[in-house]
């Protein structure tokens, strides 16, 4: 799928990109459900790329049945939070050396329904697929907030966002009754964003001069939005950071 997307982009931009001095589009494999894969990907980036201007943490899994990552983490928390946490930390040196640079973290409005339960981060005691998704998205925002604090003065900015409801296969684990599917499809075509529309806030935060130097904020539809208090709890953000470091092996 990635190679097909790359071919389409090359075909669309080919002549124009060449006329404007060119550029290279490469596809690299990265499985955020595997810390081994994250480390291998980052090693290759650090070996091959002289600079890193923008990192967009966009991958996600939504309301899946209970399953675990290769390293034994609950899948939604492991992919949506821990995989991105390790990825970003391993690339921080290159981002700092490339400053001014930007980190963009894709969250969700559903963060409001999540809680960071430090007694059961891995959902060993209980599992609710909706709650665990919301928790992972709250973790995204707390991670971005704490990272922004740690990167003050480095020239690297970090912001989080919600893209809105987008027509993608993110909801592949959601069970919609057969009789309701025609209605759901109609509603989604009428009210959900296209992938291009859903990407606009990520593109804005990655490239717009309007947010140059802006860090630690939360956006929707290319505008800053207010967060509920639990997403601004700096003590929880720091504790989550410390525990995440241990979980992904950055600290023993």
PDB file of C-alpha atoms in Angstrom:
ATOM      1  CA  UNK A   1       0.000   0.000   0.000  1.00  0.00           C
ATOM      2  CA  UNK A   2       2.826   2.381   0.846  1.00  0.00           C
ATOM      3  CA  UNK A   3       4.609   1.687  -2.450  1.00  0.00           C
ATOM      4  CA  UNK A   4       1.371   2.289  -4.349  1.00  0.00           C
ATOM      5  CA  UNK A   5       0.869   5.614  -2.534  1.00  0.00           C
ATOM      6  CA  UNK A   6       4.452   6.588  -3.324  1.00  0.00           C
ATOM      7  CA  UNK A   7       3.940   5.843  -7.016  1.00  0.00           C
ATOM      8  CA  UNK A   8       0.816   8.003  -7.055  1.00  0.00           C
ATOM      9  CA  UNK A   9       2.636  10.896  -5.383  1.00  0.00           C
ATOM     10  CA  UNK A  10       5.572  10.617  -7.782  1.00  0.00           C
ATOM     11  CA  UNK A  11       3.209  10.576 -10.752  1.00  0.00           C
ATOM     12  CA  UNK A  12       1.313  13.612  -9.449  1.00  0.00           C
ATOM     13  CA  UNK A  13       4.369  15.699  -8.525  1.00  0.00           C
ATOM     14  CA  UNK A  14       6.943  14.300 -10.933  1.00  0.00           C
ATOM     15  CA  UNK A  15       7.400  17.067 -13.458  1.00  0.00           C
ATOM     16  CA  UNK A  16       6.756  19.888 -11.011  1.00  0.00           C
ATOM     17  CA  UNK A  17       9.098  18.497  -8.348  1.00  0.00           C
ATOM     18  CA  UNK A  18      11.844  18.008 -10.908  1.00  0.00           C
ATOM     19  CA  UNK A  19      11.412  21.539 -12.202  1.00  0.00           C
ATOM     20  CA  UNK A  20      11.655  22.941  -8.673  1.00  0.00           C
ATOM     21  CA  UNK A  21      14.880  21.188  -7.815  1.00  0.00           C
ATOM     22  CA  UNK A  22      13.622  17.757  -7.024  1.00  0.00           C
ATOM     23  CA  UNK A  23      13.302  15.767  -3.873  1.00  0.00           C
ATOM     24  CA  UNK A  24      13.292  12.128  -2.906  1.00  0.00           C
ATOM     25  CA  UNK A  25      10.350  10.092  -1.685  1.00  0.00           C
ATOM     26  CA  UNK A  26      11.273   6.875   0.119  1.00  0.00           C
ATOM     27  CA  UNK A  27       9.181   4.195   1.811  1.00  0.00           C
ATOM     28  CA  UNK A  28      10.422   2.644   5.049  1.00  0.00           C
ATOM     29  CA  UNK A  29       8.800  -0.124   7.067  1.00  0.00           C
ATOM     30  CA  UNK A  30       7.813   0.699  10.645  1.00  0.00           C
ATOM     31  CA  UNK A  31       5.629  -1.404  12.944  1.00  0.00           C
ATOM     32  CA  UNK A  32       4.696   0.561  16.053  1.00  0.00           C
ATOM     33  CA  UNK A  33       3.501  -2.657  17.702  1.00  0.00           C
ATOM     34  CA  UNK A  34       7.137  -3.781  17.842  1.00  0.00           C
ATOM     35  CA  UNK A  35       9.842  -1.915  19.763  1.00  0.00           C
ATOM     36  CA  UNK A  36      12.383  -3.902  17.749  1.00  0.00           C
ATOM     37  CA  UNK A  37      10.911  -2.497  14.532  1.00  0.00           C
ATOM     38  CA  UNK A  38      10.893   1.052  15.956  1.00  0.00           C
ATOM     39  CA  UNK A  39      14.563   0.776  16.907  1.00  0.00           C
ATOM     40  CA  UNK A  40      15.511  -0.654  13.502  1.00  0.00           C
ATOM     41  CA  UNK A  41      13.613   2.100  11.687  1.00  0.00           C
ATOM     42  CA  UNK A  42      15.228   4.855  13.763  1.00  0.00           C
ATOM     43  CA  UNK A  43      18.684   3.331  13.293  1.00  0.00           C
ATOM     44  CA  UNK A  44      18.207   3.449   9.540  1.00  0.00           C
ATOM     45  CA  UNK A  45      16.930   7.038   9.592  1.00  0.00           C
ATOM     46  CA  UNK A  46      19.874   8.160  11.704  1.00  0.00           C
ATOM     47  CA  UNK A  47      22.279   6.371   9.344  1.00  0.00           C
ATOM     48  CA  UNK A  48      20.779   7.726   6.124  1.00  0.00           C
ATOM     49  CA  UNK A  49      19.275  11.144   6.833  1.00  0.00           C
ATOM     50  CA  UNK A  50      21.395  14.237   7.585  1.00  0.00           C
ATOM     51  CA  UNK A  51      18.429  16.151   9.026  1.00  0.00           C
ATOM     52  CA  UNK A  52      14.853  15.761  10.227  1.00  0.00           C
ATOM     53  CA  UNK A  53      12.599  18.801   9.933  1.00  0.00           C
ATOM     54  CA  UNK A  54       9.192  17.350  10.797  1.00  0.00           C
ATOM     55  CA  UNK A  55       8.014  14.226  12.610  1.00  0.00           C
ATOM     56  CA  UNK A  56       4.266  13.498  12.453  1.00  0.00           C
ATOM     57  CA  UNK A  57       3.088  10.797  14.862  1.00  0.00           C
ATOM     58  CA  UNK A  58      -0.060   9.768  13.041  1.00  0.00           C
ATOM     59  CA  UNK A  59      -0.446   5.981  13.231  1.00  0.00           C
ATOM     60  CA  UNK A  60      -3.175   4.512  15.384  1.00  0.00           C
ATOM     61  CA  UNK A  61      -5.398   1.572  16.169  1.00  0.00           C
ATOM     62  CA  UNK A  62      -9.012   2.036  17.270  1.00  0.00           C
ATOM     63  CA  UNK A  63     -11.202  -0.030  19.594  1.00  0.00           C
ATOM     64  CA  UNK A  64      -9.687  -3.405  18.765  1.00  0.00           C
ATOM     65  CA  UNK A  65     -10.452  -6.584  20.729  1.00  0.00           C
ATOM     66  CA  UNK A  66      -8.014  -7.226  23.563  1.00  0.00           C
ATOM     67  CA  UNK A  67      -4.656  -8.149  22.086  1.00  0.00           C
ATOM     68  CA  UNK A  68      -1.021  -7.469  22.859  1.00  0.00           C
ATOM     69  CA  UNK A  69       1.919  -6.055  20.965  1.00  0.00           C
ATOM     70  CA  UNK A  70       5.066  -8.053  20.287  1.00  0.00           C
ATOM     71  CA  UNK A  71       6.445  -6.744  23.596  1.00  0.00           C
ATOM     72  CA  UNK A  72       3.362  -7.633  25.640  1.00  0.00           C
ATOM     73  CA  UNK A  73       1.658  -4.234  25.831  1.00  0.00           C
ATOM     74  CA  UNK A  74      -2.084  -3.756  25.398  1.00  0.00           C
ATOM     75  CA  UNK A  75      -2.355  -3.003  21.675  1.00  0.00           C
ATOM     76  CA  UNK A  76      -3.967   0.447  21.717  1.00  0.00           C
ATOM     77  CA  UNK A  77      -1.708   1.826  24.459  1.00  0.00           C
ATOM     78  CA  UNK A  78       1.307   0.093  22.923  1.00  0.00           C
ATOM     79  CA  UNK A  79       0.820   1.384  19.378  1.00  0.00           C
ATOM     80  CA  UNK A  80      -0.838   4.751  19.935  1.00  0.00           C
ATOM     81  CA  UNK A  81       1.360   5.886  22.839  1.00  0.00           C
ATOM     82  CA  UNK A  82       4.408   3.719  23.581  1.00  0.00           C
ATOM     83  CA  UNK A  83       5.459   3.116  19.955  1.00  0.00           C
ATOM     84  CA  UNK A  84       5.387   6.848  19.217  1.00  0.00           C
ATOM     85  CA  UNK A  85       7.064   7.616  22.554  1.00  0.00           C
ATOM     86  CA  UNK A  86      10.085   5.471  21.696  1.00  0.00           C
ATOM     87  CA  UNK A  87      10.155   6.618  18.065  1.00  0.00           C
ATOM     88  CA  UNK A  88      10.218  10.287  19.044  1.00  0.00           C
ATOM     89  CA  UNK A  89      12.824   9.872  21.767  1.00  0.00           C
ATOM     90  CA  UNK A  90      15.200   7.973  19.476  1.00  0.00           C
ATOM     91  CA  UNK A  91      14.937  10.727  16.859  1.00  0.00           C
ATOM     92  CA  UNK A  92      15.165  13.695  19.253  1.00  0.00           C
ATOM     93  CA  UNK A  93      18.887  14.220  18.713  1.00  0.00           C
ATOM     94  CA  UNK A  94      18.451  14.580  14.968  1.00  0.00           C
ATOM     95  CA  UNK A  95      15.430  16.854  15.426  1.00  0.00           C
ATOM     96  CA  UNK A  96      17.442  19.115  17.747  1.00  0.00           C
ATOM     97  CA  UNK A  97      20.362  19.225  15.313  1.00  0.00           C
ATOM     98  CA  UNK A  98      17.909  20.179  12.548  1.00  0.00           C
ATOM     99  CA  UNK A  99      16.192  22.988  14.504  1.00  0.00           C
ATOM    100  CA  UNK A 100      13.989  24.814  13.898  1.00  0.00           C
ATOM    101  CA  UNK A 101      12.019  21.577  13.578  1.00  0.00           C
ATOM    102  CA  UNK A 102       8.560  20.351  14.521  1.00  0.00           C
ATOM    103  CA  UNK A 103       6.852  17.354  16.110  1.00  0.00           C
ATOM    104  CA  UNK A 104       3.136  16.829  15.460  1.00  0.00           C
ATOM    105  CA  UNK A 105       1.142  14.372  17.577  1.00  0.00           C
ATOM    106  CA  UNK A 106      -2.253  13.213  16.268  1.00  0.00           C
ATOM    107  CA  UNK A 107      -4.696  12.626  19.119  1.00  0.00           C
ATOM    108  CA  UNK A 108      -8.514  12.560  19.182  1.00  0.00           C
ATOM    109  CA  UNK A 109     -11.385  14.434  20.789  1.00  0.00           C
ATOM    110  CA  UNK A 110     -12.185  11.142  22.498  1.00  0.00           C
ATOM    111  CA  UNK A 111      -9.278  11.799  24.874  1.00  0.00           C
ATOM    112  CA  UNK A 112     -11.915  13.436  27.095  1.00  0.00           C
ATOM    113  CA  UNK A 113     -13.303  10.008  28.032  1.00  0.00           C
ATOM    114  CA  UNK A 114      -9.951   8.519  29.016  1.00  0.00           C
ATOM    115  CA  UNK A 115      -8.193   8.245  32.374  1.00  0.00           C
ATOM    116  CA  UNK A 116      -4.556   7.408  33.082  1.00  0.00           C
ATOM    117  CA  UNK A 117      -4.814   4.513  35.525  1.00  0.00           C
ATOM    118  CA  UNK A 118      -1.257   3.877  36.662  1.00  0.00           C
ATOM    119  CA  UNK A 119      -2.393   0.730  38.481  1.00  0.00           C
ATOM    120  CA  UNK A 120      -3.487  -0.920  35.213  1.00  0.00           C
ATOM    121  CA  UNK A 121      -1.810   0.803  32.259  1.00  0.00           C
ATOM    122  CA  UNK A 122      -1.588  -2.520  30.427  1.00  0.00           C
ATOM    123  CA  UNK A 123      -5.276  -3.394  31.046  1.00  0.00           C
ATOM    124  CA  UNK A 124      -4.406  -6.650  32.785  1.00  0.00           C
ATOM    125  CA  UNK A 125      -7.158  -6.163  35.368  1.00  0.00           C
ATOM    126  CA  UNK A 126      -9.932  -4.945  33.070  1.00  0.00           C
ATOM    127  CA  UNK A 127     -10.300  -4.035  29.400  1.00  0.00           C
ATOM    128  CA  UNK A 128     -12.796  -1.774  27.701  1.00  0.00           C
ATOM    129  CA  UNK A 129     -11.875  -1.126  24.069  1.00  0.00           C
ATOM    130  CA  UNK A 130     -13.481   2.348  23.976  1.00  0.00           C
ATOM    131  CA  UNK A 131     -11.960   3.477  27.261  1.00  0.00           C
ATOM    132  CA  UNK A 132      -8.526   2.148  26.308  1.00  0.00           C
ATOM    133  CA  UNK A 133      -8.566   4.048  23.014  1.00  0.00           C
ATOM    134  CA  UNK A 134      -9.491   7.251  24.861  1.00  0.00           C
ATOM    135  CA  UNK A 135      -6.724   6.605  27.391  1.00  0.00           C
ATOM    136  CA  UNK A 136      -4.147   6.211  24.632  1.00  0.00           C
ATOM    137  CA  UNK A 137      -5.276   9.493  23.066  1.00  0.00           C
ATOM    138  CA  UNK A 138      -5.098  11.280  26.429  1.00  0.00           C
ATOM    139  CA  UNK A 139      -1.590   9.835  26.766  1.00  0.00           C
ATOM    140  CA  UNK A 140      -0.716  11.382  23.372  1.00  0.00           C
ATOM    141  CA  UNK A 141      -1.640  14.845  24.620  1.00  0.00           C
ATOM    142  CA  UNK A 142       0.138  14.457  27.972  1.00  0.00           C
ATOM    143  CA  UNK A 143       3.224  13.185  26.126  1.00  0.00           C
ATOM    144  CA  UNK A 144       3.198  16.191  23.777  1.00  0.00           C
ATOM    145  CA  UNK A 145       2.772  18.552  26.718  1.00  0.00           C
ATOM    146  CA  UNK A 146       5.669  17.098  28.722  1.00  0.00           C
ATOM    147  CA  UNK A 147       7.874  16.867  25.629  1.00  0.00           C
ATOM    148  CA  UNK A 148       7.205  20.530  24.823  1.00  0.00           C
ATOM    149  CA  UNK A 149       8.314  21.435  28.356  1.00  0.00           C
ATOM    150  CA  UNK A 150      11.514  19.411  27.997  1.00  0.00           C
ATOM    151  CA  UNK A 151      12.308  20.946  24.598  1.00  0.00           C
ATOM    152  CA  UNK A 152      11.947  24.594  25.605  1.00  0.00           C
ATOM    153  CA  UNK A 153      14.774  26.634  24.108  1.00  0.00           C
ATOM    154  CA  UNK A 154      15.912  23.927  21.677  1.00  0.00           C
ATOM    155  CA  UNK A 155      14.087  25.221  18.598  1.00  0.00           C
ATOM    156  CA  UNK A 156      12.001  22.030  18.419  1.00  0.00           C
ATOM    157  CA  UNK A 157       8.255  22.579  18.830  1.00  0.00           C
ATOM    158  CA  UNK A 158       5.625  19.979  19.754  1.00  0.00           C
ATOM    159  CA  UNK A 159       1.875  20.290  19.265  1.00  0.00           C
ATOM    160  CA  UNK A 160      -1.037  17.872  19.348  1.00  0.00           C
ATOM    161  CA  UNK A 161      -4.296  17.850  17.404  1.00  0.00           C
ATOM    162  CA  UNK A 162      -7.542  16.084  16.696  1.00  0.00           C
ATOM    163  CA  UNK A 163      -8.292  15.503  12.992  1.00  0.00           C
ATOM    164  CA  UNK A 164     -12.081  15.093  13.313  1.00  0.00           C
ATOM    165  CA  UNK A 165     -14.008  12.052  12.134  1.00  0.00           C
ATOM    166  CA  UNK A 166     -12.356  10.858   8.935  1.00  0.00           C
ATOM    167  CA  UNK A 167     -13.422   8.215   6.410  1.00  0.00           C
ATOM    168  CA  UNK A 168     -10.573   5.711   6.774  1.00  0.00           C
ATOM    169  CA  UNK A 169     -10.339   2.064   7.792  1.00  0.00           C
ATOM    170  CA  UNK A 170      -9.456   3.081  11.360  1.00  0.00           C
ATOM    171  CA  UNK A 171     -12.876   1.814  12.444  1.00  0.00           C
ATOM    172  CA  UNK A 172     -12.389  -1.661  11.000  1.00  0.00           C
ATOM    173  CA  UNK A 173     -12.872  -3.269  14.425  1.00  0.00           C
ATOM    174  CA  UNK A 174     -16.185  -1.504  15.062  1.00  0.00           C
ATOM    175  CA  UNK A 175     -19.052  -3.944  14.608  1.00  0.00           C
ATOM    176  CA  UNK A 176     -21.927  -2.362  12.688  1.00  0.00           C
ATOM    177  CA  UNK A 177     -25.059  -4.523  12.262  1.00  0.00           C
ATOM    178  CA  UNK A 178     -25.607  -5.589   8.658  1.00  0.00           C
ATOM    179  CA  UNK A 179     -28.976  -3.820   8.393  1.00  0.00           C
ATOM    180  CA  UNK A 180     -27.479  -0.565   9.686  1.00  0.00           C
ATOM    181  CA  UNK A 181     -24.519  -0.483   7.292  1.00  0.00           C
ATOM    182  CA  UNK A 182     -26.308   1.320   4.414  1.00  0.00           C
ATOM    183  CA  UNK A 183     -27.383   4.081   6.812  1.00  0.00           C
ATOM    184  CA  UNK A 184     -23.910   4.275   8.345  1.00  0.00           C
ATOM    185  CA  UNK A 185     -22.313   4.534   4.903  1.00  0.00           C
ATOM    186  CA  UNK A 186     -24.715   7.322   3.957  1.00  0.00           C
ATOM    187  CA  UNK A 187     -23.979   9.233   7.164  1.00  0.00           C
ATOM    188  CA  UNK A 188     -20.232   8.806   6.756  1.00  0.00           C
ATOM    189  CA  UNK A 189     -20.265  10.138   3.198  1.00  0.00           C
ATOM    190  CA  UNK A 190     -22.417  13.067   4.273  1.00  0.00           C
ATOM    191  CA  UNK A 191     -20.676  14.102   7.487  1.00  0.00           C
ATOM    192  CA  UNK A 192     -17.234  12.489   7.826  1.00  0.00           C
ATOM    193  CA  UNK A 193     -14.127  14.209   6.499  1.00  0.00           C
ATOM    194  CA  UNK A 194     -12.186  12.854   3.548  1.00  0.00           C
ATOM    195  CA  UNK A 195      -8.610  11.773   4.330  1.00  0.00           C
ATOM    196  CA  UNK A 196      -7.364  14.955   2.630  1.00  0.00           C
ATOM    197  CA  UNK A 197      -9.621  17.102   4.816  1.00  0.00           C
ATOM    198  CA  UNK A 198      -8.644  15.138   7.908  1.00  0.00           C
ATOM    199  CA  UNK A 199      -4.963  15.748   7.215  1.00  0.00           C
ATOM    200  CA  UNK A 200      -5.247  19.542   7.050  1.00  0.00           C
ATOM    201  CA  UNK A 201      -4.480  20.305  10.696  1.00  0.00           C
ATOM    202  CA  UNK A 202      -1.450  17.984  10.632  1.00  0.00           C
ATOM    203  CA  UNK A 203      -0.202  19.735   7.485  1.00  0.00           C
ATOM    204  CA  UNK A 204      -0.864  23.139   9.071  1.00  0.00           C
ATOM    205  CA  UNK A 205       1.141  22.304  12.200  1.00  0.00           C
ATOM    206  CA  UNK A 206       3.920  20.745  10.134  1.00  0.00           C
ATOM    207  CA  UNK A 207       4.384  23.599   7.696  1.00  0.00           C
ATOM    208  CA  UNK A 208       2.519  26.834   8.430  1.00  0.00           C
ATOM    209  CA  UNK A 209       4.515  29.930   9.394  1.00  0.00           C
ATOM    210  CA  UNK A 210       1.528  30.861  11.587  1.00  0.00           C
ATOM    211  CA  UNK A 211       2.638  28.352  14.240  1.00  0.00           C
ATOM    212  CA  UNK A 212       6.367  29.003  14.072  1.00  0.00           C
ATOM    213  CA  UNK A 213       7.659  28.872  17.646  1.00  0.00           C
ATOM    214  CA  UNK A 214       4.284  27.696  19.016  1.00  0.00           C
ATOM    215  CA  UNK A 215       4.648  24.664  21.275  1.00  0.00           C
ATOM    216  CA  UNK A 216       2.676  22.637  23.811  1.00  0.00           C
ATOM    217  CA  UNK A 217      -0.703  23.514  22.311  1.00  0.00           C
ATOM    218  CA  UNK A 218      -3.695  21.505  21.053  1.00  0.00           C
ATOM    219  CA  UNK A 219      -5.402  22.184  17.715  1.00  0.00           C
ATOM    220  CA  UNK A 220      -8.496  21.283  15.737  1.00  0.00           C
ATOM    221  CA  UNK A 221      -9.466  22.540  12.272  1.00  0.00           C
ATOM    222  CA  UNK A 222      -6.201  24.527  12.160  1.00  0.00           C
ATOM    223  CA  UNK A 223      -7.112  26.537  15.274  1.00  0.00           C
ATOM    224  CA  UNK A 224      -5.922  26.263  18.866  1.00  0.00           C
ATOM    225  CA  UNK A 225      -8.475  24.651  21.186  1.00  0.00           C
ATOM    226  CA  UNK A 226      -8.875  24.433  24.939  1.00  0.00           C
ATOM    227  CA  UNK A 227      -8.113  21.174  26.725  1.00  0.00           C
ATOM    228  CA  UNK A 228     -10.048  19.750  29.656  1.00  0.00           C
ATOM    229  CA  UNK A 229      -8.098  19.969  32.959  1.00  0.00           C
ATOM    230  CA  UNK A 230      -6.953  16.317  33.076  1.00  0.00           C
ATOM    231  CA  UNK A 231      -5.085  16.821  29.797  1.00  0.00           C
ATOM    232  CA  UNK A 232      -3.126  19.682  31.376  1.00  0.00           C
ATOM    233  CA  UNK A 233      -2.073  17.853  34.551  1.00  0.00           C
ATOM    234  CA  UNK A 234       1.692  18.270  34.540  1.00  0.00           C
ATOM    235  CA  UNK A 235       2.249  15.862  37.438  1.00  0.00           C
ATOM    236  CA  UNK A 236       0.429  13.076  35.596  1.00  0.00           C
ATOM    237  CA  UNK A 237       2.289  13.967  32.383  1.00  0.00           C
ATOM    238  CA  UNK A 238       5.670  13.645  34.121  1.00  0.00           C
ATOM    239  CA  UNK A 239       4.765  10.399  35.839  1.00  0.00           C
ATOM    240  CA  UNK A 240       3.497   8.940  32.560  1.00  0.00           C
ATOM    241  CA  UNK A 241       6.772   9.972  30.889  1.00  0.00           C
ATOM    242  CA  UNK A 242       8.868   8.312  33.607  1.00  0.00           C
ATOM    243  CA  UNK A 243       6.884   5.063  33.450  1.00  0.00           C
ATOM    244  CA  UNK A 244       6.891   5.051  29.630  1.00  0.00           C
ATOM    245  CA  UNK A 245      10.694   5.361  29.633  1.00  0.00           C
ATOM    246  CA  UNK A 246      10.933   2.176  31.651  1.00  0.00           C
ATOM    247  CA  UNK A 247       8.266   0.336  29.617  1.00  0.00           C
ATOM    248  CA  UNK A 248      10.049   0.932  26.293  1.00  0.00           C
ATOM    249  CA  UNK A 249      13.507   0.247  27.700  1.00  0.00           C
ATOM    250  CA  UNK A 250      14.987   3.749  27.617  1.00  0.00           C
ATOM    251  CA  UNK A 251      15.568   3.410  31.362  1.00  0.00           C
ATOM    252  CA  UNK A 252      16.171   0.229  33.311  1.00  0.00           C
TER     253      UNK A 252
END
